[in-house]
Coordinates of C-alpha atoms in Angstrom, one line a residue:
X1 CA 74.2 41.6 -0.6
X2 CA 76.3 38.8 0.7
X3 CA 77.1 35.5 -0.5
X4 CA 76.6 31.8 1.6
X5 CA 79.7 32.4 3.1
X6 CA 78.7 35.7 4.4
X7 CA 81.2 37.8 2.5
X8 CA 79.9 41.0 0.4
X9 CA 79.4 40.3 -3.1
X10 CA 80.8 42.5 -5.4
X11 CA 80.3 41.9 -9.6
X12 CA 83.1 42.1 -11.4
X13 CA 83.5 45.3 -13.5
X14 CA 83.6 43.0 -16.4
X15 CA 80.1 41.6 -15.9
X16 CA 78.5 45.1 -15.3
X17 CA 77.7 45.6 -18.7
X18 CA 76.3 41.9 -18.8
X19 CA 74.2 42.6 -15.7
X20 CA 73.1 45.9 -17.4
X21 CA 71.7 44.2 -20.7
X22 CA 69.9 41.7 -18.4
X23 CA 68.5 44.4 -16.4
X24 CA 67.6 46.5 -19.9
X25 CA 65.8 42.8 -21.2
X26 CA 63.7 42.8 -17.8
X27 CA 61.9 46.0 -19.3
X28 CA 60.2 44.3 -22.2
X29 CA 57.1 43.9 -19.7
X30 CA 57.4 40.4 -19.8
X31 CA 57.8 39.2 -16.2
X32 CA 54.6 40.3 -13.6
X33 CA 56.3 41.7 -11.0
X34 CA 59.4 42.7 -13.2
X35 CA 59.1 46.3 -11.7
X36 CA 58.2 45.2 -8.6
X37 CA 61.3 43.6 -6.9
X38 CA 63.0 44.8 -4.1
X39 CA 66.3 42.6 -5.4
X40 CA 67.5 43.5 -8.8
X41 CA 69.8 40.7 -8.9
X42 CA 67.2 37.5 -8.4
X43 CA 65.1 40.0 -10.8
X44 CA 67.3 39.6 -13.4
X45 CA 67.9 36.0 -12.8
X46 CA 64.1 34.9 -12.6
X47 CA 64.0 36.6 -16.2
X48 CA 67.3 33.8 -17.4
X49 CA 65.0 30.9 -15.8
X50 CA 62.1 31.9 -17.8
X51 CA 64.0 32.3 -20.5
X52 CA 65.0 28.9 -19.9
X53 CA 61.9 27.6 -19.2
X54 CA 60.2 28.8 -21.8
X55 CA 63.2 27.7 -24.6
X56 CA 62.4 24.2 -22.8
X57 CA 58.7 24.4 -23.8
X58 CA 55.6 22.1 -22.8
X59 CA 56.7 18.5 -22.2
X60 CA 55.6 15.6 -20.9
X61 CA 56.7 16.3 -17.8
X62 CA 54.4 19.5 -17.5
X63 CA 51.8 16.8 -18.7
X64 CA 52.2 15.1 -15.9
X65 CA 52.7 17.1 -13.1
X66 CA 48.5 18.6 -14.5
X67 CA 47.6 15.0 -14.0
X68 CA 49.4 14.1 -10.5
X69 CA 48.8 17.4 -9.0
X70 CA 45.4 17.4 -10.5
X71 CA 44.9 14.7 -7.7
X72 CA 45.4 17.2 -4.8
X73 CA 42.6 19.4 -6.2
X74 CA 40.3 16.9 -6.7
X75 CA 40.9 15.2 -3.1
X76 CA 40.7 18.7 -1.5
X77 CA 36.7 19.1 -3.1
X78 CA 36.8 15.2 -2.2
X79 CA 37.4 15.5 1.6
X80 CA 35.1 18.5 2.0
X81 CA 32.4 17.2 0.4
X82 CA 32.3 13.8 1.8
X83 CA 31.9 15.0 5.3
X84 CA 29.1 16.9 4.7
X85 CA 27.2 14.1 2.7
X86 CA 27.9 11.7 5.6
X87 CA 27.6 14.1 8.6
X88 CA 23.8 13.6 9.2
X89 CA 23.8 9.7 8.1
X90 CA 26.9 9.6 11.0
X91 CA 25.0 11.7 13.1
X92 CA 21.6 9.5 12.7
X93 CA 24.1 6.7 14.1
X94 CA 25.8 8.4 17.5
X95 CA 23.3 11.9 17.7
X96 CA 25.8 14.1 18.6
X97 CA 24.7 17.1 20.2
X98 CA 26.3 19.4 17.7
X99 CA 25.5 18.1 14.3
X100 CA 27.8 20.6 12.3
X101 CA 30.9 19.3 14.7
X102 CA 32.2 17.5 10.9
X103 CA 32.7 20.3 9.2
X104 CA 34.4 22.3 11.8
X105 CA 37.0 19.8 11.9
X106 CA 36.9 19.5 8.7
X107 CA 37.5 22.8 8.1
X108 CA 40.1 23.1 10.8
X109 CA 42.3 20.6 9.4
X110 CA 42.5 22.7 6.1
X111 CA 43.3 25.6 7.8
X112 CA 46.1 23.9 9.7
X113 CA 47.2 21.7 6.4
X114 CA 47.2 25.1 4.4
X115 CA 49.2 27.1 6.9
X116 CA 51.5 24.3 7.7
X117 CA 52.4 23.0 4.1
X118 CA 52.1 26.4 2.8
X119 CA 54.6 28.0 4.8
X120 CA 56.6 25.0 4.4
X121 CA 56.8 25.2 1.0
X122 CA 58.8 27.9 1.5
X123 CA 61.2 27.0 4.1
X124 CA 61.9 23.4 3.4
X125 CA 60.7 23.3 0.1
X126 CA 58.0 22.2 -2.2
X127 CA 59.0 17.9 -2.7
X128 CA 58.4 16.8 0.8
X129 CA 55.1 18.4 1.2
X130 CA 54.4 17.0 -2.9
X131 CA 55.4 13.2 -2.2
X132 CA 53.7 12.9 1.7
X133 CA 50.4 14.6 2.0
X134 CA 48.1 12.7 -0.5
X135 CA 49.1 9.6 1.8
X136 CA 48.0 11.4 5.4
X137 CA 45.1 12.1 4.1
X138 CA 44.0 8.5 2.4
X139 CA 45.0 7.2 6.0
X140 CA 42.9 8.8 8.0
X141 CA 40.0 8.9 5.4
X142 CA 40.3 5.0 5.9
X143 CA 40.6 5.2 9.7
X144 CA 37.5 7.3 9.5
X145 CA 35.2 5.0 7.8
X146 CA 35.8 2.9 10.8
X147 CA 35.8 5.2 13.6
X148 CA 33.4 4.0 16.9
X149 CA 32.7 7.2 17.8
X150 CA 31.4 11.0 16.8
X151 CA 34.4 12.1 18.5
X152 CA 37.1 10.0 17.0
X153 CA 35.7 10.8 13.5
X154 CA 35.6 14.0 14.3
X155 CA 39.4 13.3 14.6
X156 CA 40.4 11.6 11.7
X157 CA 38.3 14.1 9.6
X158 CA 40.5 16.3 10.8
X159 CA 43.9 14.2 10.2
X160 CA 43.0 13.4 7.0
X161 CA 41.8 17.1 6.0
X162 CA 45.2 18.2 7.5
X163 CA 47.2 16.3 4.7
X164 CA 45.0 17.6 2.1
X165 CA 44.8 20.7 3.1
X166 CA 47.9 21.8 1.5
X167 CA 47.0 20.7 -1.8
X168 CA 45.5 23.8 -3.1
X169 CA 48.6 25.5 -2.0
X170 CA 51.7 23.1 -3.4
X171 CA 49.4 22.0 -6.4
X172 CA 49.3 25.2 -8.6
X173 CA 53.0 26.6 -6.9
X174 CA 54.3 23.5 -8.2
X175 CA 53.0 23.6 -11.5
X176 CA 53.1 27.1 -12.6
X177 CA 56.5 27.3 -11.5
X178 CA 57.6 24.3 -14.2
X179 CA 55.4 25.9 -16.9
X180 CA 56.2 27.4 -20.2
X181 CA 54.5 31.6 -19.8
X182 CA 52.7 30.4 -22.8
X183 CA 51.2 28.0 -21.4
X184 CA 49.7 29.5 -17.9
X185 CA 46.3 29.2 -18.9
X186 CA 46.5 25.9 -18.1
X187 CA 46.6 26.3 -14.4
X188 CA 42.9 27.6 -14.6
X189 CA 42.1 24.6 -16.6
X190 CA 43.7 22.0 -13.8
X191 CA 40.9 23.6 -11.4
X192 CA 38.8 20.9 -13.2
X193 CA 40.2 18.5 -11.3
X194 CA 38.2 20.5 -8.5
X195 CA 35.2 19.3 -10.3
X196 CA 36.5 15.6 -11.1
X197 CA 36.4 15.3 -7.0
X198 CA 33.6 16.4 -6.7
X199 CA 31.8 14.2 -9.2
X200 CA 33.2 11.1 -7.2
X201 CA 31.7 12.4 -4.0
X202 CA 28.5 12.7 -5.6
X203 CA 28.9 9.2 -7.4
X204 CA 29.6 7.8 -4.0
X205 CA 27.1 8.8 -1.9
X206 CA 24.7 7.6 -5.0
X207 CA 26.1 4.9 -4.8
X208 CA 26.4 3.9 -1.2
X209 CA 23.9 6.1 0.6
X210 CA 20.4 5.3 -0.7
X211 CA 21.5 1.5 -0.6
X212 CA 23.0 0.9 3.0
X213 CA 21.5 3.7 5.0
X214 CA 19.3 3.8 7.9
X215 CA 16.0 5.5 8.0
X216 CA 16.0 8.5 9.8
X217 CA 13.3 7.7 13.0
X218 CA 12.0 11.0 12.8
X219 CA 10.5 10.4 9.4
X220 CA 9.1 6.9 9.9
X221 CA 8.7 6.5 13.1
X222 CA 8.1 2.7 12.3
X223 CA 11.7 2.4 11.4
X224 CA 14.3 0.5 13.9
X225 CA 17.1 2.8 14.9
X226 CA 20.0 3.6 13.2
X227 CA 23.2 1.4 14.4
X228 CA 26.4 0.1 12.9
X229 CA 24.9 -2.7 11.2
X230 CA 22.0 -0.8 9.6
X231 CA 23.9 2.5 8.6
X232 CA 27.4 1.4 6.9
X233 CA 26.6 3.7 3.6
X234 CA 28.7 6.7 5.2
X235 CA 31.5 4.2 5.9
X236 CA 32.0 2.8 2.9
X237 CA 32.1 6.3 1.1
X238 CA 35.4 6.8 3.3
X239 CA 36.7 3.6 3.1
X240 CA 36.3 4.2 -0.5
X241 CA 37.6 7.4 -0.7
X242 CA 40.2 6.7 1.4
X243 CA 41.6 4.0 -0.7
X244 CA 41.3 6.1 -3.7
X245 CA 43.4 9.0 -2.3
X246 CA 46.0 5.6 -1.1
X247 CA 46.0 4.5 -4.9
X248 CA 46.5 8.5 -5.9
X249 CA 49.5 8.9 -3.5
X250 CA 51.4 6.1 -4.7
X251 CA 51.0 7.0 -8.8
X252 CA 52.7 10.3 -7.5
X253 CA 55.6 9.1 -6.0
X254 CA 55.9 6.1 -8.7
X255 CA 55.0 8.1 -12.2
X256 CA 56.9 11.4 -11.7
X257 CA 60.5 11.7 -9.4
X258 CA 59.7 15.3 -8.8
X259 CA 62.7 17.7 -8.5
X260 CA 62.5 21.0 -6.4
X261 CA 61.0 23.3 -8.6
X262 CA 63.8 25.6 -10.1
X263 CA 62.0 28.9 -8.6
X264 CA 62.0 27.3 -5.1
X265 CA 66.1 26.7 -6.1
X266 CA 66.5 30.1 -7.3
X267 CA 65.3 32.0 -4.3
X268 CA 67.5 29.8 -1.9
X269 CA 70.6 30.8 -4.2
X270 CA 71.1 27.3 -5.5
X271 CA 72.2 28.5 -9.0
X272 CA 73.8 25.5 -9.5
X273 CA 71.0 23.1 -9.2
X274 CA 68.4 25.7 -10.6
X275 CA 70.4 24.6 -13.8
X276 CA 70.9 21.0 -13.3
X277 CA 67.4 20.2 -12.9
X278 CA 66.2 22.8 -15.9
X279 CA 69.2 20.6 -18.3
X280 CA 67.9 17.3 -17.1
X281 CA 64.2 18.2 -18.2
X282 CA 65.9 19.3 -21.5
X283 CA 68.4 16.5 -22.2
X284 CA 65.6 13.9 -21.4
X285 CA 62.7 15.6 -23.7
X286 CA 65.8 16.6 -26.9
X287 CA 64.6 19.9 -26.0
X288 CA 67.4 23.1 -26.6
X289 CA 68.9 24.7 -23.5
X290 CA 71.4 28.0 -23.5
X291 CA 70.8 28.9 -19.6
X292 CA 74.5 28.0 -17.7
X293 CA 75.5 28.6 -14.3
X294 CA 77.9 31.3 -15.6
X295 CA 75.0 33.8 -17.0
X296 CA 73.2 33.2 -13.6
X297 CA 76.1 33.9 -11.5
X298 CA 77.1 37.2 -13.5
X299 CA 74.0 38.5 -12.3
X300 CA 76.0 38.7 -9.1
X301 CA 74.7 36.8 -5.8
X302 CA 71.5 37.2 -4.4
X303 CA 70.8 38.4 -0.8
X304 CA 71.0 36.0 1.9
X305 CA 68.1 36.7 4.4
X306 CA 69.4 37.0 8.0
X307 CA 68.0 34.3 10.9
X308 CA 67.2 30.7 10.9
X309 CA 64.7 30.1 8.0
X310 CA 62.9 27.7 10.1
X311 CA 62.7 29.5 12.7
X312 CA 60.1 32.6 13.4
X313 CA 62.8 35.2 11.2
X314 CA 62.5 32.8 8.9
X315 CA 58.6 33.0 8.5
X316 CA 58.5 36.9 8.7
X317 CA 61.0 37.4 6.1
X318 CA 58.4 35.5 4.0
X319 CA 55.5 37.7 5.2
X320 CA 57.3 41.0 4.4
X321 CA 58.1 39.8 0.9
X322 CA 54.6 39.5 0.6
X323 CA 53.7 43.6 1.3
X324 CA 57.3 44.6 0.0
X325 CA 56.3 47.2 -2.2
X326 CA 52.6 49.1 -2.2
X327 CA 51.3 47.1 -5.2
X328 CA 52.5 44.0 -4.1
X329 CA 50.9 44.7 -0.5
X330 CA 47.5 45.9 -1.9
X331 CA 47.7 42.7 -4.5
X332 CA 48.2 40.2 -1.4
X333 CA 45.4 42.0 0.7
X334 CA 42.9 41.9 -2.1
X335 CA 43.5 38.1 -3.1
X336 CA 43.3 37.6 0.7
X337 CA 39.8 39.2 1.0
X338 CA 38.5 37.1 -2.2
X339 CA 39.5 33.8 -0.5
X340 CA 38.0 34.9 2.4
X341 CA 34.5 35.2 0.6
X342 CA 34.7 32.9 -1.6
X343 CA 35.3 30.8 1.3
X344 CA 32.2 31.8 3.0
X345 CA 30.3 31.9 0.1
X346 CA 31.2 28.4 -1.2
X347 CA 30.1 26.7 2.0
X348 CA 26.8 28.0 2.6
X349 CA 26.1 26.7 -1.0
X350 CA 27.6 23.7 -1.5
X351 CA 28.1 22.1 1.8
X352 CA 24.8 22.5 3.0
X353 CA 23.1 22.2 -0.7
X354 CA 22.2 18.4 0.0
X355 CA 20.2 19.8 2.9
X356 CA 18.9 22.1 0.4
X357 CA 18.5 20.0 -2.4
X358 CA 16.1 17.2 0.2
X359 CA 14.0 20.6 1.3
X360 CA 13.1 21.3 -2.3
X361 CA 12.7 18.1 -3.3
X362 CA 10.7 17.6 -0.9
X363 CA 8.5 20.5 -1.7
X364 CA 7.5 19.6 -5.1
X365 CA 7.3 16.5 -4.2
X366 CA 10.0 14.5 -4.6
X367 CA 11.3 11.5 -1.7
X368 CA 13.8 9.4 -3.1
X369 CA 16.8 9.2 -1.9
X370 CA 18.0 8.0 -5.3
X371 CA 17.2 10.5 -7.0
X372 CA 18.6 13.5 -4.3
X373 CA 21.9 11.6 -4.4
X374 CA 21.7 11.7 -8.2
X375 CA 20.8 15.1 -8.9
X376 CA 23.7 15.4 -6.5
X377 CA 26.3 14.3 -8.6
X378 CA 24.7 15.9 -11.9
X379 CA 25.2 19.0 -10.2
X380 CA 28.6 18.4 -9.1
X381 CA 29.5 16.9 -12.5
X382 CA 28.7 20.4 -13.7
X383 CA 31.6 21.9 -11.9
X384 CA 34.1 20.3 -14.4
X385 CA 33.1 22.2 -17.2
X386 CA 33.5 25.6 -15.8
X387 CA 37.2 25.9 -15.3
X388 CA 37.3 24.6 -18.7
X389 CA 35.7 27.5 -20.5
X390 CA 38.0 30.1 -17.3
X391 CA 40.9 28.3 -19.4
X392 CA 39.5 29.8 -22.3
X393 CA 38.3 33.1 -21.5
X394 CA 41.8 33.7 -19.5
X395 CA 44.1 33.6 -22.9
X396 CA 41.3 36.2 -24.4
X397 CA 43.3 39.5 -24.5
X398 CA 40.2 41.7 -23.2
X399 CA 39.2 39.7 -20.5
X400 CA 42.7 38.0 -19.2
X401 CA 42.3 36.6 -15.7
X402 CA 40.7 39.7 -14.3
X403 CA 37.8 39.7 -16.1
X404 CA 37.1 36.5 -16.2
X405 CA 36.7 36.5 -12.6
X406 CA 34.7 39.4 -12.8
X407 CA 32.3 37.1 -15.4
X408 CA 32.2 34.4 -13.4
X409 CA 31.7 36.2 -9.9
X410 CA 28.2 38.3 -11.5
X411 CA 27.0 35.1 -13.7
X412 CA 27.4 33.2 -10.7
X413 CA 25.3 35.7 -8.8
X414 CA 22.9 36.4 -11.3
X415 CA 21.5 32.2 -10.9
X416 CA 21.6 32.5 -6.9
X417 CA 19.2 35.3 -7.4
X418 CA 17.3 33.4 -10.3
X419 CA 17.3 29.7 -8.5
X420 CA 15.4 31.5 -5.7
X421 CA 12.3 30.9 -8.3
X422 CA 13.0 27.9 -8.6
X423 CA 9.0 25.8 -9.4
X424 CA 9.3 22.5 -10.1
X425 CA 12.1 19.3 -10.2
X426 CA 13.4 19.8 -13.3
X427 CA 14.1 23.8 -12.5
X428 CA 16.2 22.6 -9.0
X429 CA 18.4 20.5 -11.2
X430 CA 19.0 22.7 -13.9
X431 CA 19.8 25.7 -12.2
X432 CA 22.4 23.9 -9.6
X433 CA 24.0 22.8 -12.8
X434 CA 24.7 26.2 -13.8
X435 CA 25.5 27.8 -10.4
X436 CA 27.7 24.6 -10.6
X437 CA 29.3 26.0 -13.8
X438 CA 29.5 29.6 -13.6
X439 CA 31.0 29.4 -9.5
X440 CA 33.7 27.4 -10.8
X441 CA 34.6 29.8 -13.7
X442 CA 35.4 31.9 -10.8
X443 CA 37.2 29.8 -8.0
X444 CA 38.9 27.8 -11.1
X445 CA 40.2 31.3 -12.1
X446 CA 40.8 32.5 -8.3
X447 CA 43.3 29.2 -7.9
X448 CA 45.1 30.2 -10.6
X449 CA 45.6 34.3 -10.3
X450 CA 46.8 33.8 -6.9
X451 CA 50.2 32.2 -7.7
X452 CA 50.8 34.1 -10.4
X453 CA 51.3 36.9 -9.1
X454 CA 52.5 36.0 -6.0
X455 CA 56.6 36.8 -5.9
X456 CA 58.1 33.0 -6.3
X457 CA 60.5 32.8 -2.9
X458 CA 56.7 33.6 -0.8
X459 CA 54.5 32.1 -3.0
X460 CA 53.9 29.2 -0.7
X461 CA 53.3 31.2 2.5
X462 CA 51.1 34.0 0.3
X463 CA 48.8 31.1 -1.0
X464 CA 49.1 29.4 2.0
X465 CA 47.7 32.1 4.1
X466 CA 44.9 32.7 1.4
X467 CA 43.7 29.3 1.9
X468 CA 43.9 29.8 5.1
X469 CA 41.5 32.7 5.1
X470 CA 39.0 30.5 3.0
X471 CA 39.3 27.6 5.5
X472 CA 38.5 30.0 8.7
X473 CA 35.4 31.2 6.9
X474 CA 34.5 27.4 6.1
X475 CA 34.4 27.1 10.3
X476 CA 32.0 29.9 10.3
X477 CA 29.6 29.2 7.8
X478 CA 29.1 25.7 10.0
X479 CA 28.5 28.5 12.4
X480 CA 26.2 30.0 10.8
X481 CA 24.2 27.0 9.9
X482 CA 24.0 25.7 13.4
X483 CA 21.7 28.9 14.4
X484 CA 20.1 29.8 11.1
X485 CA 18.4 27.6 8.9
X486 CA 19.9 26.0 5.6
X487 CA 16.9 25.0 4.2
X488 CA 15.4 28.1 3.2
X489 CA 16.6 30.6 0.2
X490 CA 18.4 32.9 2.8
X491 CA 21.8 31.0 2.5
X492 CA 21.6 32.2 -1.6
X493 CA 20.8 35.6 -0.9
X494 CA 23.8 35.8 1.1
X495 CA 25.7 33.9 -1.2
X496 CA 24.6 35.8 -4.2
X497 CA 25.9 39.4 -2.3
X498 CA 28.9 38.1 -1.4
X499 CA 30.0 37.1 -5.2
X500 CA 28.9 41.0 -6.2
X501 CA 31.7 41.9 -3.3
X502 CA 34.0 39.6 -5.1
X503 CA 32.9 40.7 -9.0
X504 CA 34.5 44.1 -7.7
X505 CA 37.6 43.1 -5.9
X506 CA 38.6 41.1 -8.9
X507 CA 38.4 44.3 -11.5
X508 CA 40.2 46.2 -9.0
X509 CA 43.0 43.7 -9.3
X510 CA 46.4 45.6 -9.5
X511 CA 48.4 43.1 -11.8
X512 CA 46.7 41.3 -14.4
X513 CA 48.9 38.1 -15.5
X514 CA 47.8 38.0 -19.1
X515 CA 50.8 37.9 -22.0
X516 CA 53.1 38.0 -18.7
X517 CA 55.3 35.8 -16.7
X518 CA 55.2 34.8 -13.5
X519 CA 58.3 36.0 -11.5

């Protein structure tokens, strides 16, 4: 190992036996990936800053970050969600000649966000990305609103999916990594945010859609065609969204002065500060505090990775962390494969389920806008509850996070299958509702198990690449619904195969976080 200054460390003989005790402590199965580290000495020390953060308990601060980084969640469902409500009132407006061209940039704007603040995380740390995405993304979602063009909103989609794209990513890496090991559950719970966002995009395009929308020609053919002045609905949903996100983005910067996370610390070998920013959190909540730069440093010094960390050594030092051992490799390929399904599954369901939602409506009779846009945001409002009862289920000792994704996944599945029978209005609401619920007892649960046991110094790049995979599969599910058709039941049967696939990956999990630590 060697030390900032390059020099081999060596532990003094006297702290051996200290080093020893810490290492005999790390056995109590406490820490996920206790057994699992290829460095014994940042082992050993990730077990003192648990310690620590535990003997600090749940504050206000922790109370806080759920709130503010709540916000990323629910402006990533946001972002997505509005593009695909306003894509075919936009395309009524400058008849594009390939109508799913939103949510590829969309889409592609997450992947880049997710990659680029994911990996980020890691090398320059988790604050800057925190404190500056929220506020790209509310300026482009305003610049969108006004956009002249197919093209240039095509852009700013883009832009401001880009700064949210990361959210998923720094949202849960931040949190976990303040939170008491008691406490964990509550990263399933903040998925409700997820929800929260989507119930404003529903309320929006309620709101704005059935009142300052054109009529699409090909209906009525009496109507006059769609134009700027007739078709503004879609615009104001960004310029309303927009401004929300703007208003979000300040309260983070203004409520909470956020610190680099002490795990982020750790892994850079800032020992030091690692305990600075742990005693400040303590001093200012009267909350008791042993952990001292002395027990961190008899651990001996951790091993200073070769390279330029923003360079490409950098990166890959990152991505081996990530397959360092066998379980840990299997562990990151199977959480890779979920997001990947989940992110092709999610899509052809919920993206396209307006399109759906008008078919069936349509076929037992039902016209109104109004009320499409309205069972719209029931629907979505059905999404909060979900990660709710994931929080639950996840601090159940039989089920744990495992098994409540395996719940979720075949529940989930079951109502695709069953909302194929769908008969009358009433039917089509209620069972959206419940794929609502049941789907987000399973992504709420996904978002959570993936930082967890991710190993701290790559959690960034790990979740970052996972979102990744989910974003690439949102491109080709707009794909697939250019050359296949979203208004028949096929999209569900696919959907409802894909969550079986996922129901079995999730029991097959190799580390299950429950009663454990995050390392």
């Amino acid at each position: 190992m060697t030390s900032k200054e390059g020099d081999e460390a060596k532990v003094p003989e006297e702290d051996v036996e200290q080093l020893s005790l810490e290492a005999a402590s790390i056995q109590n199965g406490e820490d996920i990936l206790q057994l699992e580290h290829t460095d014994p000495v940042l082992n050993a020390k990730m077990h003192l800053v648990n310690d620590a953060i535990d003997e600090i308990g749940f504050t206000t601060y922790q109370w806080k970050l759920f709130v503010l980084n709540g916000f990323g969640y629910a402006v990533d469902s946001l972002i997505l969600l509005i593009q695909s409500i306003i894509a075919d009132r936009a395309a009524l407006e400058f008849k594009p000649s390939y109508p799913k061209g939103m949510t590829i940039a969309a889409y592609s704007g997450m992947l880049a966000g997710a990659l680029f603040w994911g990996i980020g995380a890691d090398v320059i740390g988790r604050k800057l990305a925190f404190n500056v995405s929220l506020m790209i993304c509310s300026v482009f979602a305003i610049l969108a609103g006004a956009s002249p063009n197919w093209y240039v909103l095509g852009l700013f989609i883009a832009l401001s999916s880009f700064g949210a794209g990361g959210n998923l990513v720094l949202d849960t890496t931040v949190f976990l990594e303040y939170l008491p090991s008691k406490d964990q559950w509550l990263l399933t719970l903040m998925a409700l945010w997820w929800g929260i966002g989507q119930l404003i995009a529903g309320l929006f395009a309620w709101g704005f859609i059935p009142k300052f929308s054109c009529t699409d020609p090909s209906i009525d053919t009496t109507a006059a065609p769609c134009s700027y002045s007739n078709n503004k609905g879609w615009r104001y949903i960004w310029y309303a969204s927009g401004s929300l996100v703007f208003v979000m983005s300040i309260l983070r910067i203004t409520v909470i002065r956020l610190n680099e996370t002490p795990k982020y610390l750790l892994g850079r070998g800032a020992d030091a500060e690692v305990v600075e920013t742990l005693k400040g959190i303590a001093t200012r909540y009267n909350r008791p505090f042993s952990l001292t730069l002395e027990k961190l440093s008899a651990c001996g010094a951790t091993a200073a990775p070769s390279g330029s960390r923003f360079g490409i050594s950098g990166v890959m030092v990152h991505l081996r962390g990530l397959l360092a051992t066998p379980r840990i490799a299997i562990s990151t390929f199977l959480i890779w494969v979920s997001w990947a399904l989940i992110g092709l599954a999610y899509p052809l369901y919920n993206v396209f389920l307006p399109s759906y939602l008008a078919s069936r409506g349509a076929l037992f009779g039902e016209t109104s806008a109004y009320i499409t846009w309205r069972n719209y945001a029931l629907s979505n409002m059905c999404s909060i509850f979900g990660p709710i009862l994931a929080g639950y289920l996840c601090s159940v000792k039989f089920l744990g996070r495992k098994y409540t994704m395996v719940l979720g996944a075949l529940a989930t599945m079951a109502f695709f299958f069953a909302y194929t029978q769908v008969r009358n209005n009433a039917q089509n609401l209620g069972f959206t509702c419940v794929i609502s619920f049941w789907l987000n007892v399973y992504y709420g649960t996904l978002y959570a198990y993936t930082p967890e046991v991710l190993p701290s110094a790559h959690r960034g790049t790990g979740n970052g690449i996972a979102v990744g995979f989910n974003r690439m599969m949102g491109i080709l599910s707009a794909v697939i619904a250019t050359v296949a058709d979203t208004n028949t039941p096929v999209p569900i049967y696919i959907c409802a195969a894909l969550y079986i696939v996922m129901a079995g990956i999730a029991a097959v999990f190799p580390f299950e976080p429950y009663g454990r630590r995050s390392s």
